[in-house]
Amino acid sequence: MAEPLLTDPAGPADDRSLPLPMPYGMYAAIRARADERTAPLVDRLLRSSLALTPDTGDGTAEGPTVGRLGGLPALPAAEEWPEYAGRPMQLLAQLDCAGLAEAHAARDVGRWPLPADGLLLFFHDDWFSDFTGQGCRVLHVPAGAPLRPEPAGRDELAPLPAVPVRARWALSAPSYQDRELEDIFPDDFMIALDLASDFRDHLTRPDVRVLGWCDTDTGRHEGHRPLLQVESSAAGADWGEAVNASFWITDEDLVAGRFDRVRHGVEVA
């Protein structure tokens, strides 16, 4: 049976106006390892996210359809196909902003920070040739924007399989690699390490996540948070030793709806 959810009484966090519900076992684990001062600080680190599940037609995917992984992009009429180092970038996801907002609103857990309408297109360099994080681009296509009648493909870049995805709200917690958790326990790193293990025990890790915390061993871009994380298996992609691609954004740009400075990340097996 699913573990009951407990509403955290600690108060608002950095990206929410309402407390976030958490499994009771996780709430108890935090209080078993942290004291009266630090436990509420840990509570406030928890973030809202959306778990995206590929809809294979077997009826197991939950929530509204919010776009797709792969396929060809709905590019605006005047927009050129994004390139990196002279190569066309791969479309990893095309997400419907209204569908994302609907899935988040279903849980009544505060304001959703992404645009309320239009599409978000996520392109990346699938060669992973740039380690500074510049090999990606995110485009927000406003609702009603004129699109190309037939989105043109690139002969030298076969698109990933087009797979619809559905979204449901999911609680997200930091790992021991996130400084925000480590800094709460400057004198005992093992508490952060044990708490991160507790979080893994009580929260599932989706193959595709929008916002939240980083689920992988991907190097963190300082001052950024994950915007989208995609496992290669979920996208039907063959990236060699790369098993997860991610897009990262600063809090400032997230609030302002700026996507032109998003950074790229990769986890290597």
Coordinates of C-alpha atoms in Angstrom, one line a residue:
M1 CA 0.0 0.0 0.0
A2 CA 1.2 3.5 -0.8
E3 CA 2.7 5.4 2.1
P4 CA 0.4 8.2 3.4
L5 CA 1.3 11.8 2.5
L6 CA 2.0 14.3 5.3
T7 CA 1.8 18.0 4.6
D8 CA 5.1 19.6 5.8
P9 CA 4.3 22.3 8.4
A10 CA 7.6 24.2 8.0
G11 CA 6.4 27.0 5.8
P12 CA 7.1 28.3 2.3
A13 CA 10.2 27.3 0.4
D14 CA 12.2 29.2 -2.3
D15 CA 9.9 28.1 -5.1
R16 CA 6.5 27.6 -3.6
S17 CA 3.9 29.4 -1.6
L18 CA 2.3 26.4 0.1
P19 CA 3.8 23.5 2.1
L20 CA 4.6 20.4 0.1
P21 CA 3.2 17.0 0.9
M22 CA 5.7 14.3 1.7
P23 CA 5.5 10.6 2.6
Y24 CA 5.2 10.2 6.4
G25 CA 8.1 7.8 6.5
M26 CA 10.3 10.5 4.9
Y27 CA 9.1 13.1 7.3
A28 CA 10.0 10.8 10.2
A29 CA 13.4 10.0 8.7
I30 CA 14.3 13.7 8.5
R31 CA 13.4 14.1 12.2
A32 CA 15.3 11.0 13.2
R33 CA 18.5 12.4 11.7
A34 CA 18.1 16.2 12.1
D35 CA 17.4 18.2 15.2
E36 CA 14.7 20.7 15.9
R37 CA 16.6 23.5 14.2
T38 CA 17.8 21.7 11.1
A39 CA 14.8 19.4 10.3
P40 CA 12.6 22.4 9.1
L41 CA 15.6 23.6 7.0
V42 CA 15.7 20.2 5.2
D43 CA 11.9 20.3 4.7
R44 CA 12.2 23.7 3.0
L45 CA 14.7 22.2 0.4
L46 CA 12.0 19.9 -1.1
R47 CA 10.8 21.0 -4.5
S48 CA 7.9 20.5 -6.8
S49 CA 8.5 18.7 -10.1
L50 CA 6.7 16.9 -12.8
A51 CA 7.4 13.3 -13.6
L52 CA 6.9 12.6 -17.4
T53 CA 6.0 9.1 -18.4
P54 CA 6.1 7.9 -22.0
D55 CA 2.6 6.9 -23.1
T56 CA 3.1 3.5 -24.7
G57 CA -0.7 2.9 -25.0
D58 CA -0.8 0.3 -22.2
G59 CA -2.9 2.5 -19.9
T60 CA -0.3 2.8 -17.2
A61 CA 0.8 6.4 -17.8
E62 CA -1.0 8.9 -15.6
G63 CA -2.0 12.6 -16.0
P64 CA -2.6 14.9 -19.0
T65 CA -0.6 14.5 -22.2
V66 CA 2.0 17.3 -22.1
G67 CA 3.8 16.9 -25.5
R68 CA 6.3 14.3 -26.6
L69 CA 9.9 13.3 -26.6
G70 CA 11.6 13.3 -30.0
G71 CA 10.0 13.8 -33.4
L72 CA 10.3 17.0 -35.5
P73 CA 9.9 20.4 -33.9
A74 CA 7.0 22.9 -34.3
L75 CA 9.4 25.6 -35.2
P76 CA 8.2 29.2 -35.8
A77 CA 8.1 30.2 -39.5
A78 CA 11.1 32.5 -39.1
E79 CA 13.2 30.3 -36.8
E80 CA 16.2 28.4 -38.2
W81 CA 17.0 24.9 -36.9
P82 CA 19.3 25.4 -33.9
E83 CA 22.9 24.3 -34.5
Y84 CA 26.0 23.8 -32.4
A85 CA 29.6 23.8 -33.9
G86 CA 28.1 23.8 -37.4
R87 CA 25.9 20.7 -36.7
P88 CA 22.1 20.6 -36.3
M89 CA 21.1 19.9 -32.7
Q90 CA 18.7 17.1 -31.9
L91 CA 15.2 17.8 -30.7
L92 CA 14.9 16.0 -27.4
A93 CA 11.5 17.1 -26.2
Q94 CA 8.6 19.3 -27.3
L95 CA 6.4 20.1 -24.3
D96 CA 3.0 21.9 -24.0
C97 CA 3.2 24.6 -21.4
A98 CA -0.6 24.5 -20.7
G99 CA -0.5 20.8 -20.1
L100 CA 2.4 21.1 -17.7
A101 CA 0.6 23.8 -15.8
E102 CA -2.5 21.7 -15.6
A103 CA -0.6 18.7 -14.2
H104 CA 1.0 20.8 -11.6
A105 CA -2.2 22.6 -10.6
A106 CA -3.9 19.3 -10.0
R107 CA -2.0 19.0 -6.7
D108 CA -2.5 22.6 -5.5
V109 CA 1.1 23.0 -4.4
G110 CA 1.7 26.6 -5.4
R111 CA 2.7 28.7 -8.4
W112 CA 4.0 26.9 -11.5
P113 CA 7.0 29.0 -12.7
L114 CA 7.1 28.0 -16.4
P115 CA 5.0 29.8 -19.1
A116 CA 1.3 29.2 -19.0
D117 CA 0.9 28.6 -22.7
G118 CA 2.8 27.8 -25.9
L119 CA 5.5 25.2 -26.4
L120 CA 8.9 24.6 -25.0
L121 CA 11.3 23.0 -27.5
F122 CA 14.5 21.4 -26.1
F123 CA 17.4 21.0 -28.5
H124 CA 20.8 19.6 -27.6
D125 CA 24.1 18.6 -29.1
D126 CA 23.9 14.8 -29.0
W127 CA 27.6 14.5 -29.6
F128 CA 28.1 16.0 -26.1
S129 CA 31.2 17.7 -27.5
D130 CA 31.1 20.8 -25.3
F131 CA 31.9 20.4 -21.6
T132 CA 31.1 24.0 -20.7
G133 CA 27.4 23.4 -21.2
Q134 CA 26.8 25.5 -24.2
G135 CA 25.6 22.7 -26.5
C136 CA 21.9 23.2 -26.1
R137 CA 19.0 25.6 -26.8
V138 CA 15.5 26.0 -25.4
L139 CA 12.9 27.9 -27.4
H140 CA 9.6 29.1 -26.1
V141 CA 7.1 29.2 -29.0
P142 CA 4.1 31.4 -27.9
A143 CA 0.6 30.1 -28.4
G144 CA -0.7 31.1 -31.8
A145 CA 2.7 31.8 -33.3
P146 CA 2.9 31.1 -37.1
L147 CA 4.6 27.8 -37.6
R148 CA 6.2 26.2 -40.7
P149 CA 3.5 24.3 -42.6
E150 CA 5.6 21.2 -42.6
P151 CA 8.5 21.2 -40.0
A152 CA 11.5 20.5 -42.1
G153 CA 13.8 17.7 -41.0
R154 CA 17.6 17.7 -41.4
D155 CA 18.9 14.9 -43.7
E156 CA 22.1 14.5 -41.7
L157 CA 20.2 14.2 -38.4
A158 CA 17.6 11.4 -38.0
P159 CA 14.9 12.5 -35.4
L160 CA 14.4 10.5 -32.3
P161 CA 11.2 8.4 -32.1
A162 CA 8.2 10.7 -31.4
V163 CA 6.7 9.4 -28.1
P164 CA 3.9 11.2 -26.3
V165 CA 4.4 11.8 -22.6
R166 CA 2.0 12.3 -19.7
A167 CA 2.7 14.3 -16.5
R168 CA 2.0 13.9 -12.8
W169 CA 3.2 15.9 -9.9
A170 CA 6.2 14.5 -8.0
L171 CA 8.1 15.5 -4.9
S172 CA 11.8 16.0 -5.5
A173 CA 14.6 16.1 -2.9
P174 CA 18.3 16.9 -3.0
S175 CA 21.2 14.4 -3.0
Y176 CA 24.4 14.5 -1.0
Q177 CA 26.0 16.2 -4.0
D178 CA 23.8 19.3 -3.6
R179 CA 25.5 22.0 -1.5
E180 CA 22.2 23.2 -0.2
L181 CA 21.7 20.0 1.8
E182 CA 25.4 19.6 2.7
D183 CA 25.6 23.2 4.0
I184 CA 22.8 22.5 6.6
F185 CA 25.2 20.0 8.3
P186 CA 28.7 21.7 8.0
D187 CA 30.1 19.6 10.9
D188 CA 28.8 16.2 9.9
F189 CA 28.6 15.4 6.2
M190 CA 27.3 11.9 7.0
I191 CA 23.9 13.3 8.0
A192 CA 23.5 14.7 4.5
L193 CA 24.6 11.4 3.0
D194 CA 22.2 9.4 5.2
L195 CA 19.3 11.7 4.4
A196 CA 20.0 11.5 0.7
S197 CA 19.7 7.7 1.1
D198 CA 16.4 8.1 3.0
F199 CA 15.1 10.3 0.1
R200 CA 15.9 7.6 -2.4
D201 CA 14.0 5.1 -0.3
H202 CA 10.8 7.1 -0.1
L203 CA 10.8 8.9 -3.5
T204 CA 10.8 7.3 -7.0
R205 CA 13.1 8.6 -9.6
P206 CA 11.3 9.2 -12.9
D207 CA 13.1 8.7 -16.3
V208 CA 12.0 12.2 -17.3
R209 CA 11.6 15.1 -14.8
V210 CA 10.7 18.7 -15.3
L211 CA 12.3 21.0 -12.6
G212 CA 13.0 19.6 -9.1
W213 CA 16.5 18.4 -8.1
C214 CA 19.1 16.6 -10.2
D215 CA 18.5 12.8 -10.1
T216 CA 21.9 11.7 -11.5
D217 CA 25.7 12.1 -11.0
T218 CA 25.7 14.9 -13.6
G219 CA 28.0 17.7 -12.6
R220 CA 26.1 20.6 -11.2
H221 CA 26.2 24.0 -12.9
E222 CA 26.8 26.4 -10.0
G223 CA 23.8 28.7 -9.4
H224 CA 21.6 26.6 -11.7
R225 CA 18.8 24.1 -11.1
P226 CA 17.6 21.3 -13.5
L227 CA 14.9 22.4 -16.0
L228 CA 14.6 19.0 -17.8
Q229 CA 16.2 15.6 -17.3
V230 CA 15.8 12.8 -19.8
E231 CA 17.1 9.2 -19.6
S232 CA 18.4 8.0 -23.0
S233 CA 16.3 4.8 -22.6
A234 CA 13.1 6.9 -22.3
A235 CA 13.9 8.9 -25.4
G236 CA 14.9 5.8 -27.5
A237 CA 18.3 7.4 -28.0
D238 CA 21.7 5.9 -28.5
W239 CA 24.2 8.3 -27.0
G240 CA 27.0 5.8 -26.4
E241 CA 28.2 6.1 -22.8
A242 CA 25.9 9.0 -22.1
V243 CA 22.8 7.8 -20.3
N244 CA 21.1 11.1 -19.3
A245 CA 20.8 14.6 -20.8
S246 CA 19.8 17.6 -18.8
F247 CA 19.1 21.3 -19.2
W248 CA 19.9 23.8 -16.4
I249 CA 18.6 27.2 -15.6
T250 CA 19.2 29.9 -12.9
D251 CA 16.5 30.9 -10.5
E252 CA 16.6 34.4 -11.9
D253 CA 16.1 33.2 -15.5
L254 CA 13.3 30.8 -14.4
V255 CA 11.4 33.6 -12.7
A256 CA 11.9 35.9 -15.7
G257 CA 11.0 33.2 -18.3
R258 CA 14.4 33.5 -20.0
F259 CA 15.6 30.4 -21.8
D260 CA 18.5 31.8 -23.9
R261 CA 21.1 31.0 -21.2
V262 CA 20.1 27.5 -20.4
R263 CA 23.0 25.1 -19.9
H264 CA 23.5 21.5 -20.9
G265 CA 24.5 18.5 -18.7
V266 CA 25.2 14.9 -19.3
E267 CA 25.6 11.8 -17.1
V268 CA 28.1 9.2 -18.3
A269 CA 27.7 5.5 -17.3

